[in-house]
Short mmCIF file of C-alpha atoms in Angstrom, two decimals:
data_model
loop_
_atom_site.label_atom_id
_atom_site.label_comp_id
_atom_site.label_asym_id
_atom_site.label_seq_id
_atom_site.Cartn_x
_atom_site.Cartn_y
_atom_site.Cartn_z
CA MET R 1330 43.74 -96.32 -17.12
CA SER R 1331 40.23 -95.42 -15.91
CA CYS R 1332 36.82 -96.60 -17.05
CA SER R 1333 36.38 -93.42 -19.04
CA LEU R 1334 39.30 -94.33 -21.28
CA VAL R 1335 37.12 -96.89 -23.08
CA ASP R 1336 34.71 -94.05 -23.87
CA THR R 1337 37.65 -91.87 -24.92
CA PHE R 1338 38.83 -94.42 -27.48
CA THR R 1339 35.28 -94.81 -28.80
CA LYS R 1340 34.95 -91.05 -29.25
CA MET R 1341 38.32 -90.82 -31.03
CA LEU R 1342 37.20 -93.39 -33.59
CA PRO R 1343 33.47 -94.12 -33.47
CA GLY R 1344 32.71 -97.82 -33.34
CA SER R 1345 36.21 -98.63 -32.11
CA ILE R 1346 37.75 -99.71 -28.80
CA GLN R 1347 41.56 -99.96 -28.97
CA ILE R 1348 43.64 -100.54 -25.86
CA THR R 1349 47.28 -101.66 -25.92
CA GLY R 1350 49.44 -103.15 -23.19
CA GLU R 1351 47.18 -102.22 -20.25
CA THR R 1352 46.13 -104.26 -17.23
CA LEU R 1353 42.35 -104.28 -17.53
CA SER R 1354 40.18 -104.16 -14.43
CA GLY R 1355 36.82 -105.86 -14.01
CA ALA R 1356 35.05 -102.52 -14.41
CA GLU R 1357 36.83 -101.82 -17.67
CA ILE R 1358 35.95 -105.29 -18.94
CA LYS R 1359 32.30 -104.57 -18.07
CA ASP R 1360 32.41 -101.39 -20.18
CA ILE R 1361 33.83 -103.35 -23.14
CA CYS R 1362 31.22 -106.11 -22.78
CA ASP R 1363 28.37 -103.61 -22.50
CA SER R 1364 29.51 -101.90 -25.69
CA LEU R 1365 29.68 -105.25 -27.48
CA LYS R 1366 26.18 -106.21 -26.35
CA GLU R 1367 24.84 -102.83 -27.51
CA ASN R 1368 26.24 -103.57 -30.99
CA SER R 1369 28.06 -100.26 -31.03
CA VAL R 1370 31.55 -101.68 -31.65
CA ARG R 1371 32.96 -102.62 -35.05
CA LEU R 1372 36.62 -102.86 -34.00
CA LEU R 1373 37.87 -104.26 -30.68
CA SER R 1374 41.61 -104.34 -30.01
CA ILE R 1375 43.02 -105.43 -26.64
CA ARG R 1376 46.48 -106.07 -28.03
CA GLY R 1377 49.01 -107.08 -25.38
CA CYS R 1378 46.59 -106.42 -22.51
CA GLN R 1379 46.61 -108.27 -19.21
CA LEU R 1380 43.29 -109.60 -17.93
CA SER R 1381 42.15 -112.48 -15.74
CA ASP R 1382 40.91 -115.74 -17.19
CA ARG R 1383 37.44 -114.91 -15.86
CA ASP R 1384 37.46 -111.54 -17.61
CA PHE R 1385 38.76 -113.09 -20.82
CA GLY R 1386 35.75 -115.40 -20.75
CA ARG R 1387 33.47 -112.38 -20.25
CA VAL R 1388 34.98 -110.65 -23.29
CA CYS R 1389 34.50 -113.80 -25.36
CA ARG R 1390 30.84 -113.99 -24.36
CA GLY R 1391 30.47 -110.37 -25.44
CA VAL R 1392 32.11 -111.19 -28.77
CA ALA R 1393 29.71 -114.12 -29.23
CA GLU R 1394 26.69 -111.90 -28.69
CA SER R 1395 27.85 -109.00 -30.88
CA HIS R 1396 26.25 -108.54 -34.29
CA SER R 1397 28.36 -105.49 -35.20
CA LEU R 1398 31.95 -106.56 -34.48
CA ALA R 1399 33.98 -106.77 -37.69
CA GLN R 1400 37.62 -106.67 -36.48
CA LEU R 1401 38.97 -108.43 -33.39
CA ASN R 1402 42.61 -107.89 -32.37
CA MET R 1403 43.99 -110.13 -29.61
CA ASN R 1404 47.62 -109.89 -30.69
CA LEU R 1405 50.65 -110.37 -28.44
CA GLY R 1406 49.76 -113.08 -26.00
CA VAL R 1407 46.21 -112.26 -24.98
CA VAL R 1408 45.18 -115.80 -26.01
CA SER R 1409 47.85 -117.33 -23.80
CA THR R 1410 46.47 -120.75 -22.77
CA ILE R 1411 44.49 -123.62 -24.28
CA SER R 1412 41.62 -122.69 -21.95
CA ARG R 1413 41.46 -119.21 -23.47
CA THR R 1414 41.70 -120.71 -26.93
CA LYS R 1415 38.61 -122.80 -26.15
CA HIS R 1416 36.73 -119.71 -24.94
CA LEU R 1417 37.60 -117.90 -28.17
CA ALA R 1418 36.58 -120.91 -30.28
CA ASP R 1419 33.19 -121.03 -28.55
CA ALA R 1420 32.70 -117.30 -29.18
CA LEU R 1421 33.56 -117.62 -32.86
CA LYS R 1422 31.12 -120.51 -33.29
CA THR R 1423 28.28 -118.20 -32.20
CA ASN R 1424 29.47 -114.91 -33.69
CA ARG R 1425 28.51 -114.23 -37.31
CA SER R 1426 29.95 -110.77 -37.94
CA ILE R 1427 33.75 -110.92 -37.52
CA GLN R 1428 35.57 -110.47 -40.81
CA THR R 1429 39.14 -109.91 -39.57
CA LEU R 1430 40.85 -111.75 -36.70
CA PHE R 1431 44.34 -110.92 -35.39
CA LEU R 1432 46.06 -113.45 -33.12
CA HIS R 1433 49.65 -112.48 -33.94
CA GLY R 1434 52.12 -113.43 -31.23
CA SER R 1435 49.83 -115.92 -29.48
CA PRO R 1436 51.42 -119.22 -28.34
CA LEU R 1437 48.74 -121.33 -30.01
CA LEU R 1438 50.87 -124.24 -31.22
CA ASP R 1439 49.23 -126.87 -33.42
CA ALA R 1440 46.94 -127.91 -30.54
CA GLY R 1441 45.49 -124.41 -30.38
CA LEU R 1442 44.78 -124.34 -34.09
CA VAL R 1443 43.07 -127.73 -33.80
CA THR R 1444 40.86 -126.22 -31.09
CA LEU R 1445 40.03 -123.18 -33.25
CA ASN R 1446 39.73 -125.02 -36.54
CA THR R 1447 36.01 -125.73 -36.67
CA ALA R 1448 35.12 -122.21 -35.57
CA LEU R 1449 37.47 -120.62 -38.12
CA SER R 1450 36.69 -122.86 -41.07
CA THR R 1451 32.91 -122.60 -40.69
CA HIS R 1452 32.66 -118.91 -39.79
CA PRO R 1453 30.38 -117.29 -42.39
CA SER R 1454 32.10 -113.88 -42.52
CA LEU R 1455 35.81 -114.40 -41.73
CA VAL R 1456 37.99 -113.35 -44.68
CA SER R 1457 41.21 -112.11 -43.04
CA LEU R 1458 43.29 -114.06 -40.52
CA ASP R 1459 46.62 -113.20 -38.85
CA LEU R 1460 48.37 -116.21 -37.28
CA GLY R 1461 51.88 -114.77 -37.40
CA ASP R 1462 54.32 -115.84 -34.68
CA CYS R 1463 51.88 -118.39 -33.24
CA MET R 1464 54.39 -121.27 -32.99
CA LEU R 1465 52.54 -123.25 -35.64
CA GLY R 1466 53.74 -126.43 -37.36
CA ASP R 1467 52.72 -128.63 -40.28
CA GLU R 1468 49.51 -129.91 -38.69
CA ALA R 1469 48.24 -126.38 -38.17
CA LEU R 1470 49.16 -125.45 -41.72
CA ARG R 1471 47.25 -128.46 -43.05
CA LEU R 1472 44.13 -127.12 -41.36
CA ILE R 1473 44.76 -123.59 -42.62
CA CYS R 1474 45.05 -124.85 -46.20
CA ALA R 1475 41.49 -126.12 -45.92
CA MET R 1476 40.46 -122.48 -45.41
CA LEU R 1477 41.67 -121.75 -48.96
CA PRO R 1478 39.06 -123.68 -50.95
CA PRO R 1479 39.47 -124.13 -54.72
CA ASP R 1480 37.18 -122.84 -57.44
CA GLY R 1481 34.62 -121.12 -55.21
CA ALA R 1482 33.58 -124.39 -53.59
CA LYS R 1483 32.86 -122.42 -50.40
CA SER R 1484 33.79 -119.11 -48.84
CA GLY R 1485 37.41 -118.80 -47.78
CA LEU R 1486 40.16 -116.43 -46.70
CA ARG R 1487 41.16 -113.45 -48.82
CA GLU R 1488 44.05 -112.36 -46.59
CA LEU R 1489 46.35 -114.67 -44.61
CA THR R 1490 49.38 -113.86 -42.45
CA LEU R 1491 51.69 -116.68 -41.35
CA SER R 1492 54.79 -114.63 -40.57
CA ALA R 1493 57.47 -115.99 -38.22
CA ASN R 1494 56.35 -119.59 -37.79
CA PRO R 1495 59.75 -121.29 -38.17
CA SER R 1496 58.59 -124.79 -37.13
CA ILE R 1497 56.75 -125.31 -40.42
CA THR R 1498 58.74 -127.67 -42.66
CA THR R 1499 59.25 -127.88 -46.40
CA LYS R 1500 56.38 -130.38 -46.57
CA GLY R 1501 54.04 -127.90 -44.90
CA TRP R 1502 55.03 -125.03 -47.20
CA ALA R 1503 54.62 -127.29 -50.24
CA ARG R 1504 51.07 -128.05 -49.11
CA LEU R 1505 50.40 -124.31 -48.77
CA ALA R 1506 51.82 -123.62 -52.26
CA ILE R 1507 49.37 -126.12 -53.76
CA ALA R 1508 46.46 -124.57 -51.85
CA VAL R 1509 47.44 -121.06 -52.97
CA ALA R 1510 47.70 -122.17 -56.60
CA HIS R 1511 44.12 -123.40 -56.54
CA SER R 1512 42.52 -120.96 -54.09
CA SER R 1513 39.66 -119.06 -55.67
CA GLN R 1514 39.77 -116.12 -53.25
CA LEU R 1515 43.17 -115.49 -51.60
CA ARG R 1516 44.50 -112.04 -52.48
CA VAL R 1517 47.13 -111.27 -49.80
CA LEU R 1518 49.69 -113.72 -48.35
CA ASN R 1519 52.26 -112.63 -45.75
CA LEU R 1520 55.02 -115.17 -45.11
CA ASP R 1521 57.75 -112.79 -43.94
CA TYR R 1522 60.40 -113.87 -41.43
CA ASN R 1523 60.06 -117.58 -42.06
CA PRO R 1524 63.22 -119.54 -43.01
CA LEU R 1525 61.92 -120.45 -46.47
CA GLY R 1526 65.01 -120.37 -48.68
CA ASP R 1527 65.20 -120.63 -52.46
CA GLN R 1528 63.62 -124.08 -52.80
CA ILE R 1529 60.36 -123.10 -51.11
CA ALA R 1530 60.37 -119.75 -52.91
CA GLY R 1531 60.46 -121.68 -56.18
CA MET R 1532 57.32 -123.58 -55.13
CA LEU R 1533 55.64 -120.30 -54.27
CA ALA R 1534 56.57 -118.84 -57.66
CA VAL R 1535 54.73 -121.71 -59.35
CA ALA R 1536 51.75 -121.09 -57.05
CA VAL R 1537 51.71 -117.38 -57.92
CA ALA R 1538 51.89 -118.15 -61.63
CA SER R 1539 48.90 -120.50 -61.27
CA SER R 1540 46.80 -118.31 -59.00
CA ARG R 1541 43.96 -116.28 -60.49
CA THR R 1542 43.59 -114.04 -57.44
CA LEU R 1543 46.84 -113.49 -55.48
CA GLU R 1544 47.89 -109.83 -55.62
CA VAL R 1545 50.28 -109.39 -52.67
CA LEU R 1546 53.06 -111.74 -51.52
CA ASP R 1547 55.34 -110.71 -48.65
CA LEU R 1548 58.62 -112.66 -48.48
CA GLU R 1549 60.64 -110.17 -46.44
CA GLY R 1550 63.45 -111.75 -44.45
CA THR R 1551 62.89 -115.32 -45.67
CA GLY R 1552 66.45 -116.32 -46.57
CA LEU R 1553 66.19 -115.81 -50.32
CA THR R 1554 69.01 -115.14 -52.78
CA ASN R 1555 69.31 -113.86 -56.34
CA GLN R 1556 68.36 -117.37 -57.47
CA SER R 1557 64.81 -116.88 -56.18
CA ALA R 1558 64.65 -113.35 -57.49
CA GLN R 1559 65.61 -114.52 -60.96
CA VAL R 1560 62.77 -117.05 -60.93
CA PHE R 1561 60.26 -114.37 -59.93
CA LEU R 1562 61.69 -111.99 -62.53
CA GLU R 1563 61.24 -114.53 -65.32
CA MET R 1564 57.73 -115.25 -64.08
CA VAL R 1565 56.56 -111.62 -64.17
CA GLU R 1566 58.36 -111.02 -67.48
CA ASN R 1567 56.88 -113.97 -69.33
CA TYR R 1568 53.61 -114.99 -67.71
CA PRO R 1569 50.43 -113.06 -66.92
CA THR R 1570 49.63 -113.06 -63.20
CA CYS R 1571 47.45 -111.08 -60.81
CA LEU R 1572 50.50 -110.25 -58.66
CA ARG R 1573 50.91 -106.53 -57.98
CA VAL R 1574 53.18 -106.43 -54.92
CA LEU R 1575 56.12 -108.72 -54.12
CA VAL R 1576 58.11 -107.82 -50.98
CA LEU R 1577 61.70 -109.10 -51.08
CA ALA R 1578 63.42 -106.79 -48.57
CA GLU R 1579 65.89 -108.15 -46.00
CA ASN R 1580 67.05 -110.93 -48.33
CA ALA R 1581 70.39 -111.54 -50.09
CA ILE R 1582 68.95 -110.16 -53.32
CA SER R 1583 70.59 -107.41 -55.32
CA PRO R 1584 68.82 -104.04 -55.39
CA GLU R 1585 68.93 -104.16 -59.18
CA LEU R 1586 66.92 -107.40 -59.35
CA GLN R 1587 64.42 -106.12 -56.81
CA GLN R 1588 63.96 -102.94 -58.83
CA GLN R 1589 63.49 -104.85 -62.08
CA ILE R 1590 60.73 -106.95 -60.53
CA SER R 1591 59.08 -103.91 -58.96
CA ASP R 1592 59.13 -102.02 -62.27
CA LEU R 1593 57.54 -104.92 -64.15
CA LEU R 1594 54.81 -105.31 -61.53
CA SER R 1595 54.13 -101.56 -61.67
CA GLU R 1596 53.80 -101.71 -65.45
CA GLY R 1597 51.31 -104.55 -65.14
CA GLU R 1598 49.26 -102.65 -62.57
CA GLU R 1599 49.13 -99.58 -64.83
CA GLU R 1600 47.92 -101.71 -67.73
CA ASP R 1601 45.22 -103.28 -65.53
CA ASP R 1602 44.10 -99.83 -64.41
CA LYS R 1603 43.82 -98.63 -68.02
CA GLU R 1604 41.81 -101.71 -68.99
CA GLY R 1605 39.55 -101.14 -66.00
CA GLU R 1606 38.92 -97.53 -66.96
CA ALA R 1607 38.07 -98.57 -70.53
CA ARG R 1608 35.46 -101.02 -69.23
CA GLY R 1609 33.83 -98.45 -66.96
CA SER R 1610 32.06 -99.38 -63.75
CA ALA R 1611 32.51 -103.12 -64.26
CA ALA R 1612 36.29 -102.72 -64.18
CA ILE R 1613 38.75 -104.55 -61.97
CA PRO R 1614 38.00 -103.55 -58.36
CA THR R 1615 40.49 -101.44 -56.43
CA ARG R 1616 42.85 -103.61 -54.45
CA GLU R 1617 42.46 -103.54 -50.68
CA LYS R 1618 45.87 -102.50 -49.45
CA THR R 1619 47.24 -104.24 -46.38
CA ALA R 1620 50.42 -102.91 -44.83
CA TRP R 1621 52.14 -105.34 -42.48
CA ILE R 1622 55.12 -104.35 -40.33
CA PRO R 1623 57.00 -106.97 -38.28
CA HIS R 1624 55.73 -106.65 -34.71
CA SER R 1625 57.95 -105.61 -31.88
CA ASN R 1626 56.94 -105.79 -28.25
CA SER R 1627 59.05 -102.79 -27.35
CA HIS R 1628 58.31 -100.66 -30.41
CA PRO R 1629 54.70 -101.06 -31.53
CA GLN R 1630 54.04 -99.57 -34.95
CA MET R 1631 50.92 -98.20 -36.52
CA VAL R 1632 49.35 -99.94 -39.48
CA LEU R 1633 46.40 -98.99 -41.65
CA LEU R 1634 43.96 -101.86 -41.84
CA THR R 1635 41.26 -102.32 -44.44
CA SER R 1636 41.22 -106.09 -44.18
CA GLY R 1637 38.12 -107.81 -45.43
CA LEU R 1638 35.61 -105.16 -44.48
CA GLY R 1639 32.72 -104.93 -46.88
CA GLU R 1640 31.98 -101.37 -45.82
CA SER R 1641 35.67 -100.37 -46.02
CA LEU R 1642 36.06 -99.59 -42.33
CA LEU R 1643 39.36 -97.79 -41.95
CA ALA R 1644 41.00 -98.07 -38.58
CA GLU R 1645 44.45 -97.40 -37.24
CA THR R 1646 45.50 -100.19 -34.95
CA GLU R 1647 48.78 -101.55 -33.69
CA MET R 1648 50.06 -104.89 -34.88
#
C-alpha cells in the first residue's frame, strides 16, 4: 500500500477513508491525520490494520480534533491494549461529532469498558455502538445499560451490538432486558452468537413487549428452541409492539414457526406504513436498516451501514 491509496479510497467514496488488514506506515498515518484535521473525512475505517502504538496515538489525536468524523471503525483488534483504550477514551472525550463507533473484535474486557465508559456515556452525538466479540462481562454490561436511559432523561444509544460476548451471565442479560424495556431510544439490538437459551429469550420477549421503540432484535445462533419461538409468536399475535424484524436463524426452531413470526411482523409493518401514509408528512419515520453479518477474519463481508447518521451517510464498510 502506498500513500496515494488513502487518496484513492477518498476519491472512491468522498469523505471516506477505508483500509482493511494493512500494515500502515508513518507516512500513511500522516495522510490520515491530515485529512482528519482538514475536516474532510466523515467515515474512517482502519479495520484489522497494524500500526505502532505511537501511530495509534496520532490517529486518536486526529479523531479528537475532527469536527466532521461521523463513523469510526476500529474493528478486529486495532484497539488491542489498555494503553490504546485510554488513547481512544481521551479522543472521544474531546470529539463531538462521532455518531457511530465500531470496536467489534477488540479484546477490551470489562477493564477496557470501564476506561471508555465516561467518554461513551457523555458523548453528545454517539447513537450507534458495536461492542461485539469484545470479551465483555457483567460489569461492562452494567455500564452499557446506563447508556440506554429511560423516558428521554438524556440522549442515549439507538443501535447496540453485543454479539459474541459469552462471558455475560444470566444476571447481566436480565439487567439488559430491564434497560431495553424502559429505554426511550433504542431501535436496534444485536445479540447474535451469545449462549442465551430459552430463559433469557423469555426475558427479552417481555422487554420487547414493553419497549416503545425497539424495531430490530437479532438472536441468530443464541441456543433457542421452539419454546422461545412460541413465546415470541404469542407476543406478536396478541400484543402491539414496535418490533419489525426478529432474526432467529441458526437456532433449533422449526422453519414453520419462524415463518409465522415473520409473516405477522410483516403484516404489522404494512399496517404501520398505511397509517403513516394516511397521516402524511408527520407519519412514522422510515426505519434505518442495519444489516449485521457475523464477522470472520478470513472472509470479511460487506455491509451497508446507515447507523445513526443524521444526514443519512451511506457507506459500504467491512465488519
